[in-house]
Coordinates of C-alpha atoms in Angstrom, one line a residue:
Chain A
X1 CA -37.1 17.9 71.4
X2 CA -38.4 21.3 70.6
X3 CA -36.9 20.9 66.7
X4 CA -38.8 17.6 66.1
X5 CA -42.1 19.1 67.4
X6 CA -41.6 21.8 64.9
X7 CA -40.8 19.6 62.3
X8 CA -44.0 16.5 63.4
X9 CA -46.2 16.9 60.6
X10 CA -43.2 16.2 57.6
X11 CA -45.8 13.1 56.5
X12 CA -48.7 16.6 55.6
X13 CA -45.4 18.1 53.5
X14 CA -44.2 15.1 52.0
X15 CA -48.0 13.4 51.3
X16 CA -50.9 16.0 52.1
X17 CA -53.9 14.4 53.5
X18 CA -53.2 11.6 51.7
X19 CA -54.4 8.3 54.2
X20 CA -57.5 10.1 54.8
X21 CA -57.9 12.5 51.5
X22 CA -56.3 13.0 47.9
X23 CA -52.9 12.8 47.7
X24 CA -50.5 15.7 48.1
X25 CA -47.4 17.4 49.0
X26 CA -44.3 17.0 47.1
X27 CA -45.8 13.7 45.7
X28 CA -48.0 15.8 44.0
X29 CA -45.8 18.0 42.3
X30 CA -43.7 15.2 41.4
X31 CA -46.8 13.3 39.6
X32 CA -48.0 16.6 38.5
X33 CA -44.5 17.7 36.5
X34 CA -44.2 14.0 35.0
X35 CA -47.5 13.4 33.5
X36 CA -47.2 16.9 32.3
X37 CA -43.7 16.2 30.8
X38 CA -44.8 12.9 29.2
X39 CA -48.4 14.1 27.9
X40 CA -46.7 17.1 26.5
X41 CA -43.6 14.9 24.8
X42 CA -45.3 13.9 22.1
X43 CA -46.8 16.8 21.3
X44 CA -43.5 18.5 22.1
X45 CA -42.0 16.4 19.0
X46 CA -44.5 17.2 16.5
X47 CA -44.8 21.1 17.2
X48 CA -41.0 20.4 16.9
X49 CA -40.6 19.0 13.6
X50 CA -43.6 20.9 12.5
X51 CA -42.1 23.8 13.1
X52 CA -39.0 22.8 10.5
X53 CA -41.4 21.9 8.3
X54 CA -40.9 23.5 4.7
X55 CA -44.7 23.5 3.8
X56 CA -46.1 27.4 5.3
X57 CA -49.5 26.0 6.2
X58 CA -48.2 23.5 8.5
X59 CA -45.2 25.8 9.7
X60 CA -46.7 29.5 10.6
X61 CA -49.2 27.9 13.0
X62 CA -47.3 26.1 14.9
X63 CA -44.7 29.1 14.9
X64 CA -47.5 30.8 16.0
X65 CA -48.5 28.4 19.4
X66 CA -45.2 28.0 20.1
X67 CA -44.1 31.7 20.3
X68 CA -47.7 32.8 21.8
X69 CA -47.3 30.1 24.7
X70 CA -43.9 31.0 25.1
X71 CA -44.5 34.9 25.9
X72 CA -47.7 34.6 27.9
X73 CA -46.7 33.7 31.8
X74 CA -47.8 30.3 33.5
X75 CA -50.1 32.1 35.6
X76 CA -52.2 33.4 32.8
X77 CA -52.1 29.6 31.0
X78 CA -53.5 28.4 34.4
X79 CA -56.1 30.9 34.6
X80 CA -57.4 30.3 30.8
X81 CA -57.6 26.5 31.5
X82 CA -58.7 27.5 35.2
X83 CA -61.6 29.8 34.3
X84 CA -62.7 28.5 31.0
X85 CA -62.5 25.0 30.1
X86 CA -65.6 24.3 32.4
X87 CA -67.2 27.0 29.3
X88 CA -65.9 24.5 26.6
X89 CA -66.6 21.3 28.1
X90 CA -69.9 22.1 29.7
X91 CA -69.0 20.7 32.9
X92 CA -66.6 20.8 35.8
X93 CA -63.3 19.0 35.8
X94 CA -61.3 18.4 38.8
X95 CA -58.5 21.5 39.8
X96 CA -55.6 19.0 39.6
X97 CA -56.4 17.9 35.9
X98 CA -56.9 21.9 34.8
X99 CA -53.5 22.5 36.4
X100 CA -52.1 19.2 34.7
X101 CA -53.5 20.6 31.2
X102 CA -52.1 24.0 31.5
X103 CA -48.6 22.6 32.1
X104 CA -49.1 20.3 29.5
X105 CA -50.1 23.5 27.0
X106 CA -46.4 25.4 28.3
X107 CA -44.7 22.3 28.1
X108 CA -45.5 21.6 24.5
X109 CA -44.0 24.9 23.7
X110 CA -41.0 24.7 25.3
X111 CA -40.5 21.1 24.5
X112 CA -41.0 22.1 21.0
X113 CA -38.1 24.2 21.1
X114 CA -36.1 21.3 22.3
X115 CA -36.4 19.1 19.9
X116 CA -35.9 22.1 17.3
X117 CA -32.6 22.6 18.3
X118 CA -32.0 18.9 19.0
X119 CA -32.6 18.1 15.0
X120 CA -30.7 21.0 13.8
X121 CA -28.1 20.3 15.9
X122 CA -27.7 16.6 13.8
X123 CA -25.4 17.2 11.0
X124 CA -26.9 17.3 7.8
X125 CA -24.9 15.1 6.0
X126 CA -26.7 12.5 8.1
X127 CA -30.3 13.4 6.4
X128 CA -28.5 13.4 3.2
X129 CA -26.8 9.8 3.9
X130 CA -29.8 8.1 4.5
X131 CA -32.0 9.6 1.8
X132 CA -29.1 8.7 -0.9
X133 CA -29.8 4.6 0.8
X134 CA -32.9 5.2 -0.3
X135 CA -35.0 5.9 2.8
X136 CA -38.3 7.4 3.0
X137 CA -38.2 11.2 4.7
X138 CA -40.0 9.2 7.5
X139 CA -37.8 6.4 7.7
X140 CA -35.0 9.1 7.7
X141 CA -36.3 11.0 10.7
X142 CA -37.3 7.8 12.4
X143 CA -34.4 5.5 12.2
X144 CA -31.5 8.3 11.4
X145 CA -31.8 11.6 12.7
X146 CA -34.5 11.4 15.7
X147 CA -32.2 8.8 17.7
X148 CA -29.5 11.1 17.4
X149 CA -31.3 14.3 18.4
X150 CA -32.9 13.0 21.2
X151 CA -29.4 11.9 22.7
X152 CA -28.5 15.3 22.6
X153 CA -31.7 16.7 23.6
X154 CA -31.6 14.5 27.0
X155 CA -29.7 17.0 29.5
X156 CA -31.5 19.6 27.8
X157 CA -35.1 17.5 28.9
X158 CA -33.6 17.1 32.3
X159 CA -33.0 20.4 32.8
X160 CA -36.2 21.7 31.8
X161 CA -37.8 19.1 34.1
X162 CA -36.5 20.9 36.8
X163 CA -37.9 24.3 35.5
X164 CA -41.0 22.3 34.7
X165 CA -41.2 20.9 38.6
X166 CA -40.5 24.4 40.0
X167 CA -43.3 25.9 38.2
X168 CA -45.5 23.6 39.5
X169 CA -45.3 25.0 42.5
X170 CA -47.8 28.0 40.7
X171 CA -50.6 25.8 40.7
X172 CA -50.9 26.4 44.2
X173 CA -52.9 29.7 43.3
X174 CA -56.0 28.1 41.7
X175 CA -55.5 25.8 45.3
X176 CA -54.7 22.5 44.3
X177 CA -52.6 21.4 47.8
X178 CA -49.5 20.3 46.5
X179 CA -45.8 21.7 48.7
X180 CA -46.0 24.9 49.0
X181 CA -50.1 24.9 49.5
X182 CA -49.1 22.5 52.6
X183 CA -46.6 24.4 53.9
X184 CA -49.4 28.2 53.4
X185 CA -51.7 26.1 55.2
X186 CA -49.3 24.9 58.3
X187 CA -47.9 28.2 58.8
X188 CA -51.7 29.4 59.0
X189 CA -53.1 27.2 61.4
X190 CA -50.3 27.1 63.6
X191 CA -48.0 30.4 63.3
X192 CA -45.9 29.1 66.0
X193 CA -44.3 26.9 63.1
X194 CA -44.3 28.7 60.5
X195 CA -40.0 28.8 60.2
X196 CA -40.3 25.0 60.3
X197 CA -42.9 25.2 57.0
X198 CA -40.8 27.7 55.1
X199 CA -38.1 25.4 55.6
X200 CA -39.8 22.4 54.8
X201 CA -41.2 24.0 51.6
X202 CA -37.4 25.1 50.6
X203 CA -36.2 21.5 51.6
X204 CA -38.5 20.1 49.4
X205 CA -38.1 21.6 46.5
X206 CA -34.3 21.9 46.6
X207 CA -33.4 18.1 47.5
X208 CA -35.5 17.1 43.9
X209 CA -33.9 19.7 41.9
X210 CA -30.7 19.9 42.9
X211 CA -30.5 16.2 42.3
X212 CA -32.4 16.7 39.0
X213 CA -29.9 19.1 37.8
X214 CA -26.7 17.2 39.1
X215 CA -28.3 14.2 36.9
X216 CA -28.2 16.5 34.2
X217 CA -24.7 17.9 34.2
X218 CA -23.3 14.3 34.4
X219 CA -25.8 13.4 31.4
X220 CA -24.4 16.6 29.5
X221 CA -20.9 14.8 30.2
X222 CA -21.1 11.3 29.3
X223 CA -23.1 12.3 26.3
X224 CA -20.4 14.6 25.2
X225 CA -18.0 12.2 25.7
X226 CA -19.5 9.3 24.2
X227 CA -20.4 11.5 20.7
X228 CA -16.7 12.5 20.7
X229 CA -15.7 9.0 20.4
X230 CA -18.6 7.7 17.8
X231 CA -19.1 10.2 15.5
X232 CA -15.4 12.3 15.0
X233 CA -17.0 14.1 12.4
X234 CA -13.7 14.7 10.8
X235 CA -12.6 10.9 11.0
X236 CA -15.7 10.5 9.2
X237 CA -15.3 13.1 6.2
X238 CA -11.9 12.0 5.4
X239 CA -12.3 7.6 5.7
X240 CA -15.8 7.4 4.2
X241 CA -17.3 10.9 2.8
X242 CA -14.4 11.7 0.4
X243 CA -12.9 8.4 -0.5
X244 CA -15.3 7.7 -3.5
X245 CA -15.2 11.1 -4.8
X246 CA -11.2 11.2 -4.8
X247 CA -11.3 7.9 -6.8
X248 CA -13.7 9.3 -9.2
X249 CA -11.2 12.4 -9.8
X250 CA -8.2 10.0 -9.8
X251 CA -9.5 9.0 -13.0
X252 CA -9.2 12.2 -14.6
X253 CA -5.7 13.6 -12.7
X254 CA -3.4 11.3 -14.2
X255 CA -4.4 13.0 -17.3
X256 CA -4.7 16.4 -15.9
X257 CA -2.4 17.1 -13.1
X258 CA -3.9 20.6 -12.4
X259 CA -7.0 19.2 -11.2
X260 CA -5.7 17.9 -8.3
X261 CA -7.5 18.6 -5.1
X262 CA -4.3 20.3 -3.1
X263 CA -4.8 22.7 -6.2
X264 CA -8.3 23.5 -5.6
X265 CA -7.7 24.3 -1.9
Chain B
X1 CA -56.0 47.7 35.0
X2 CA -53.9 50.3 33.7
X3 CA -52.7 51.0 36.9
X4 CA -51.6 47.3 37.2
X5 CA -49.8 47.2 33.8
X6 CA -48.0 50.0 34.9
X7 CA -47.0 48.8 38.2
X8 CA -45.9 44.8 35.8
X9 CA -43.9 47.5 34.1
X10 CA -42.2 49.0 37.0
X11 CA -41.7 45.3 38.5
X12 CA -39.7 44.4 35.1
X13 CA -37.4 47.2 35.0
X14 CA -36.6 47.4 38.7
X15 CA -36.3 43.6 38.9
X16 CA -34.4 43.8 35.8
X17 CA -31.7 46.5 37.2
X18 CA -31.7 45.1 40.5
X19 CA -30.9 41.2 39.8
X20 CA -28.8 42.7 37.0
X21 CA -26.3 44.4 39.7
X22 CA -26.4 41.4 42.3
X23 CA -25.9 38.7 39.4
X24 CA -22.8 40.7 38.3
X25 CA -21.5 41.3 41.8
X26 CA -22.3 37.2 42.5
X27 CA -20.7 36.4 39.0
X28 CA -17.7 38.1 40.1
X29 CA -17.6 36.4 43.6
X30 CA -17.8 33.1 41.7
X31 CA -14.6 34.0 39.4
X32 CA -12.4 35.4 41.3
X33 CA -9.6 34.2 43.0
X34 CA -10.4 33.9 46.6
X35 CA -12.1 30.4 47.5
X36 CA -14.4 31.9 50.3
X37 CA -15.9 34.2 48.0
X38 CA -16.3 31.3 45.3
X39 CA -18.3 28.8 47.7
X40 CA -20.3 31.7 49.1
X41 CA -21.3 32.3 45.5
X42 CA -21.1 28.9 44.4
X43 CA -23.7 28.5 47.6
X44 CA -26.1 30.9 46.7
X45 CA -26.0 30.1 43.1
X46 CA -27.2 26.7 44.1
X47 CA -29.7 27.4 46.6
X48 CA -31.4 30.1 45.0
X49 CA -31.7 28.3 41.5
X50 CA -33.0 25.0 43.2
X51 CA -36.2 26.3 44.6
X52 CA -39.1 28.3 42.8
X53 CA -39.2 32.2 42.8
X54 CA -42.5 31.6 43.9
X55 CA -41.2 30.5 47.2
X56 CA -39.0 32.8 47.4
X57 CA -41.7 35.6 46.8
X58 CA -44.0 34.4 50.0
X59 CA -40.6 34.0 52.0
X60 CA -40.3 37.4 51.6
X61 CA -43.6 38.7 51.9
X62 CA -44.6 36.1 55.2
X63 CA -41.7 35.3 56.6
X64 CA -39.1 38.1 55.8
X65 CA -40.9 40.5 58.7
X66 CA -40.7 37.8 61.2
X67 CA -37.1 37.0 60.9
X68 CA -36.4 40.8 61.6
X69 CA -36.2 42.7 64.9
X70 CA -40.0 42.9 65.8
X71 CA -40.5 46.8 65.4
X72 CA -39.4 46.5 61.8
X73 CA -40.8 43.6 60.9
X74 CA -44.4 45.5 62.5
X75 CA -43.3 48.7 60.3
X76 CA -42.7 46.5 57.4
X77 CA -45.7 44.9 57.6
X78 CA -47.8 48.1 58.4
X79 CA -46.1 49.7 54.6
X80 CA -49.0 49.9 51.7
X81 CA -46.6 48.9 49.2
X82 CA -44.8 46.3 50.8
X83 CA -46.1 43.7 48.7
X84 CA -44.6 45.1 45.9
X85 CA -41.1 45.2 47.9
X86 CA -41.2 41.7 48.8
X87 CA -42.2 40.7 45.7
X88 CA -39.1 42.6 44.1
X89 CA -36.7 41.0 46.8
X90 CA -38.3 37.7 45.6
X91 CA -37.9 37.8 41.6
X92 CA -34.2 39.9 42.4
X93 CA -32.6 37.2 44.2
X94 CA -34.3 34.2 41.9
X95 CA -33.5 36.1 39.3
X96 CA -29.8 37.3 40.4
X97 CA -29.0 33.7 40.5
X98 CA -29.9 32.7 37.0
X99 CA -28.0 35.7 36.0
X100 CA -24.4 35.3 37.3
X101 CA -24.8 31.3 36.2
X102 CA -25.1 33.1 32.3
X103 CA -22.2 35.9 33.1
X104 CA -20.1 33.5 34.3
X105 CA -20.4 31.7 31.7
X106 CA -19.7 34.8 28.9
X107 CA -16.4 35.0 31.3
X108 CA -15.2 31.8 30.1
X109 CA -16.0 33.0 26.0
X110 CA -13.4 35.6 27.0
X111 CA -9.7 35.0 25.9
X112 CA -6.9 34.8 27.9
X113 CA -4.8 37.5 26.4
X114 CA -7.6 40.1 27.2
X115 CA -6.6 39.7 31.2
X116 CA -3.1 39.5 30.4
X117 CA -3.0 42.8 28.2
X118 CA -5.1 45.0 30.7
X119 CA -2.6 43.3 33.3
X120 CA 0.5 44.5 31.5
X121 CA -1.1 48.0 30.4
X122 CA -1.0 48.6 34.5
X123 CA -4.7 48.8 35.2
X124 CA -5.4 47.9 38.4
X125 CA -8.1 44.7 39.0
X126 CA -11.1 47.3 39.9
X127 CA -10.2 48.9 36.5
X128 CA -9.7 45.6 34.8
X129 CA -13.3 44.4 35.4
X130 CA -14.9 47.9 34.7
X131 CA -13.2 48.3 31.6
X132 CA -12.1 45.2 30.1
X133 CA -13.9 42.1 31.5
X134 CA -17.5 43.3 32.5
X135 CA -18.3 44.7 28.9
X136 CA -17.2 41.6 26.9
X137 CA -18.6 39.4 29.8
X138 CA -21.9 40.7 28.6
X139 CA -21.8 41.4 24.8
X140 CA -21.1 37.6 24.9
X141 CA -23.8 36.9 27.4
X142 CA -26.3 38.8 25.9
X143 CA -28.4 36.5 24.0
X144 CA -29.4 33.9 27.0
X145 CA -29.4 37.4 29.2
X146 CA -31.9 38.7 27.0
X147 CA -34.3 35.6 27.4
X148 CA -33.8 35.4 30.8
X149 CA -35.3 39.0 31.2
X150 CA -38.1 38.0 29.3
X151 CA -38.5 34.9 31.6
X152 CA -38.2 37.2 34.6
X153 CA -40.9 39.9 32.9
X154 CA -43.6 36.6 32.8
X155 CA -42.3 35.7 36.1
X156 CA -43.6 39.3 37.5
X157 CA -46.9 37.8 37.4
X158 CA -46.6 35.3 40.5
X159 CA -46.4 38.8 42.9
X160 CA -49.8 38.2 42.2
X161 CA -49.9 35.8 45.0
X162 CA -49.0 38.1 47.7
X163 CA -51.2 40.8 46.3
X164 CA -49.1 42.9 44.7
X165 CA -51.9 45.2 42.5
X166 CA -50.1 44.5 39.3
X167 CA -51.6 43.4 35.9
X168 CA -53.0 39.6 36.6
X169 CA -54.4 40.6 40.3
X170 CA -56.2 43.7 38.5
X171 CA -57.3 40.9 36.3
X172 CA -58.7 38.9 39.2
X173 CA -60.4 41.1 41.0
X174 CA -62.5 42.5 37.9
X175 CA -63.2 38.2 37.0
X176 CA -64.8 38.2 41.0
X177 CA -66.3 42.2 40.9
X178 CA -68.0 42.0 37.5
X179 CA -67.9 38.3 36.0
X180 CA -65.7 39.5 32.9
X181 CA -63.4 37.2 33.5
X182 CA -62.9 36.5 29.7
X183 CA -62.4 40.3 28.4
X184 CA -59.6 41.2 31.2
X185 CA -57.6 37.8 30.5
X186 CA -57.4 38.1 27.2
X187 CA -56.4 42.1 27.6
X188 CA -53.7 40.8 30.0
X189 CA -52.9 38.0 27.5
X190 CA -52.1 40.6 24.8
X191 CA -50.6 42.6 27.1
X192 CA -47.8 40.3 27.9
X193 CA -47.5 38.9 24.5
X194 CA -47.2 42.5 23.3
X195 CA -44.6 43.6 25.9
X196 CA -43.1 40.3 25.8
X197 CA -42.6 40.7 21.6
X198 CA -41.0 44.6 22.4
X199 CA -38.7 42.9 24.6
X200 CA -37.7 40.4 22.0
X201 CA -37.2 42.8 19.4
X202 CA -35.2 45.3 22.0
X203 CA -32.5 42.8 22.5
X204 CA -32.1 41.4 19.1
X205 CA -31.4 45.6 18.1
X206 CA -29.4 45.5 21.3
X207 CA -27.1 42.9 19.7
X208 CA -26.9 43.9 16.5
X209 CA -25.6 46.9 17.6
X210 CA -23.2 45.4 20.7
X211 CA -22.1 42.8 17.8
X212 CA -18.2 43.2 16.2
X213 CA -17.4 42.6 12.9
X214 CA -15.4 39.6 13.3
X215 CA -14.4 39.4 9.7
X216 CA -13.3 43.5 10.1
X217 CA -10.8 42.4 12.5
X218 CA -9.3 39.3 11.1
X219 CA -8.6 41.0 7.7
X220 CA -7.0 44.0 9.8
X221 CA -4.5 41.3 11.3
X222 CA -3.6 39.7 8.1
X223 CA -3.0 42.7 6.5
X224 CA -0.3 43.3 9.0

């Protein structure tokens, strides 16, 4: 009996004051990471491909705001939106959009990074194959590369959701009440509980991520498995690549046997 | 706020050190051969990398005292500096975690016939992992080591929250003394973006120099 009195007020971790106030809790941080993780994805893409962009004046900045947000800590992102937007908009805005904002600006960045590695990872024969059908570079991106890079981006976004959700727990300095804000506040008021909040708090947190990251590791292997089977780079080189050119050189060989490609290797 | 750059500083190399040692000794747990050591490490890998170092950083600061026998947890709590103690507890064990998860996986860029050849040259297992394993496991880790140092650097800044006088606390408490909020952020800004950069460019030396000449060694064997 004594553990469930310790444990009575789980609705406060799980909600906040949410009946009788704004909503809070671990519901918080959950709509707090995913309007931050899909705010920031589109951004995310364009700092992405902006960033392997050939043309300087398009490339150096957003090297720039990607490597500057990357070194400066949450906390001081926070406390920049925190202190100073109300200077730039004039007026007060509420301390759960500032915090949403700020982890919108770090996501960006790191999502940038992402998708940097997601489209270099793509093979570049694939850019080359659907230029030479006569695609636009957008078309190319669009309908060729992006699809595949963001299959092998996905366990990569997954994972850094999970960074993304643990880091909202930060926003808890500026005070907006999310988990671990309920679970300071609890162990205040009532220090004869405060081993049930602590555990709460750890509950909490580890129940989303751990199933988070387990969704990502079995992501990771069915999309390695499934790129094995579709693309078999070397399948591909030797059926479609190099069939045209060896044709081309047949041509030439029966005339000149030397030329022959076991030569050249 | 000099005085709380130096103390970020001494947070980052103590942190650095310390969940450095425990994510090799952990990394080793997880390897090795005896199953109650790998679930104990397999445990603590999971627990620790599930929830936020920012929990773990009040744990240790509110709750750490409590658990203990109640004279130390009073003489704990009665130290000047024990924010700064918890709140290198806190980042060590978040950090330790994230650690062992990269070593271990530089253990599995190591080839086989490395264990069997310090096996058959009669080095004994302690002498085996201080000599052969440990040094490659972290010439191949050192790349996702390096930016998880500078991940743990930025992640000083949450001791913050338990008052730990470092760089963004300084930065705090001059915004609500003197209203200049704007001239200490931005000092702190380019004070992490600075330290942050000499960080960066430390490790990519750091491998440069760690790196083998692969192509060295592959010519060596063909010519025998």
């Amino acid at each position: 009996m004594d553990l469930i009195e310790q444990f009575s007020n789980f609705n406060f971790y799980l909600l906040g004051p949410y009946p009788r106030g704004d909503i809070g809790g671990l519901m918080l941080n959950i709509i707090m990471a995913f309007l931050a993780i899909g705010i920031s994805f589109s951004f995310g893409i364009i700092l992405g491909y902006s960033r392997l962009s050939c043309r300087p004046y398009i490339k150096f900045p957003c090297i720039a705001y990607i490597e500057l947000v990357r070194s400066t800590p949450l906390i001081m992102i926070i406390f920049w939106f925190y202190f100073f937007l109300p200077y730039i908009f004039g007026r007060n805005i509420t301390i759960f959009w500032s915090a949403v904002i700020s982890l919108c600006v770090y996501a960006a960045a790191y999502q940038a990074e992402i998708v940097r590695a997601g489209i270099m990872a793509v093979p570049r024969g694939q850019l080359e194959a659907a230029l030479s059908t006569g695609m636009s570079r957008y078309g190319a991106m669009r309908h060729v590369i992006l699809p595949q890079a963001f299959k092998m981006m996905l366990p990569s976004f997954v994972s850094f959701f999970v960074s993304l959700f643990k880091d909202t727990s930060i926003t808890y300095i500026i005070g907006v009440i999310e988990l671990t804000q309920t679970g300071i506040i609890i162990s205040q008021r009532q220090p004869d509980r405060m081993l049930a909040a602590y555990v709460s708090m750890a509950i909490g947190f580890w129940v989303v991520c751990f199933t988070m990251s387990r969704l990502a590791r079995r992501l990771e292997k069915r999309i390695g498995v499934f790129d094995l089977e579709s693309i078999r780079p070397e399948a591909c080189r030797d059926e479609f690549m190099l069939l045209p050119r060896k044709k081309r050189m047949g041509e030439g060989m029966e005339e000149n046997p030397s030329c022959a490609p076991s030569d050249q290797s | 706020m000099i005085t709380g750059a130096k103390l970020t500083m001494i947070l980052m190399v103590t942190t650095t050190v310390t969940s450095l040692l425990l994510g090799t000794v952990i990394a080793i747990m997880r390897i090795s051969r005896i199953t109650v050591l790998r679930t104990l490490g397999s445990i603590y890998v999971e627990i620790f990398r599930n929830i936020p170092g920012l929990f773990w950083i009040l744990f240790f600061y509110f709750m750490f005292p409590e658990l203990l026998p109640s004279n130390w947890g009073a003489y704990l709590n009665s130290l000047d500096y024990y924010p700064v103690i918890a709140g290198i507890m806190g980042l060590t064990v978040d950090n330790a975690s994230y650690v062992s998860d990269i070593l271990r996986g530089g253990r599995l860029a190591i080839p086989h016939g490395q264990r069997e050849a310090a096996i058959s040259t009669g080095l004994s297992r302690i002498q085996q992992y201080l000599h052969i394993l440990l040094p490659q496991m972290f010439r191949a880790a050192l790349p996702p080591l390096g930016t998880r140092m500078v991940h743990n650097f930025k992640n000083t800044s949450l001791c913050m929250a338990i008052t730990a006088p470092e760089i963004t606390w300084a930065t705090q408490q001059i915004e609500s003394l003197t209203f200049r909020g704007i001239e200490a952020t931005t000092i702190a800004t380019l004070f992490y973006i600075a330290l942050a950069g000499v960080m960066v460019s430390l490790i990519i030396i750091l491998e440069k120099m760690l790196k083998i000449d692969i192509s060295s060694i592959s010519h060596s064997k063909a010519a025998e």
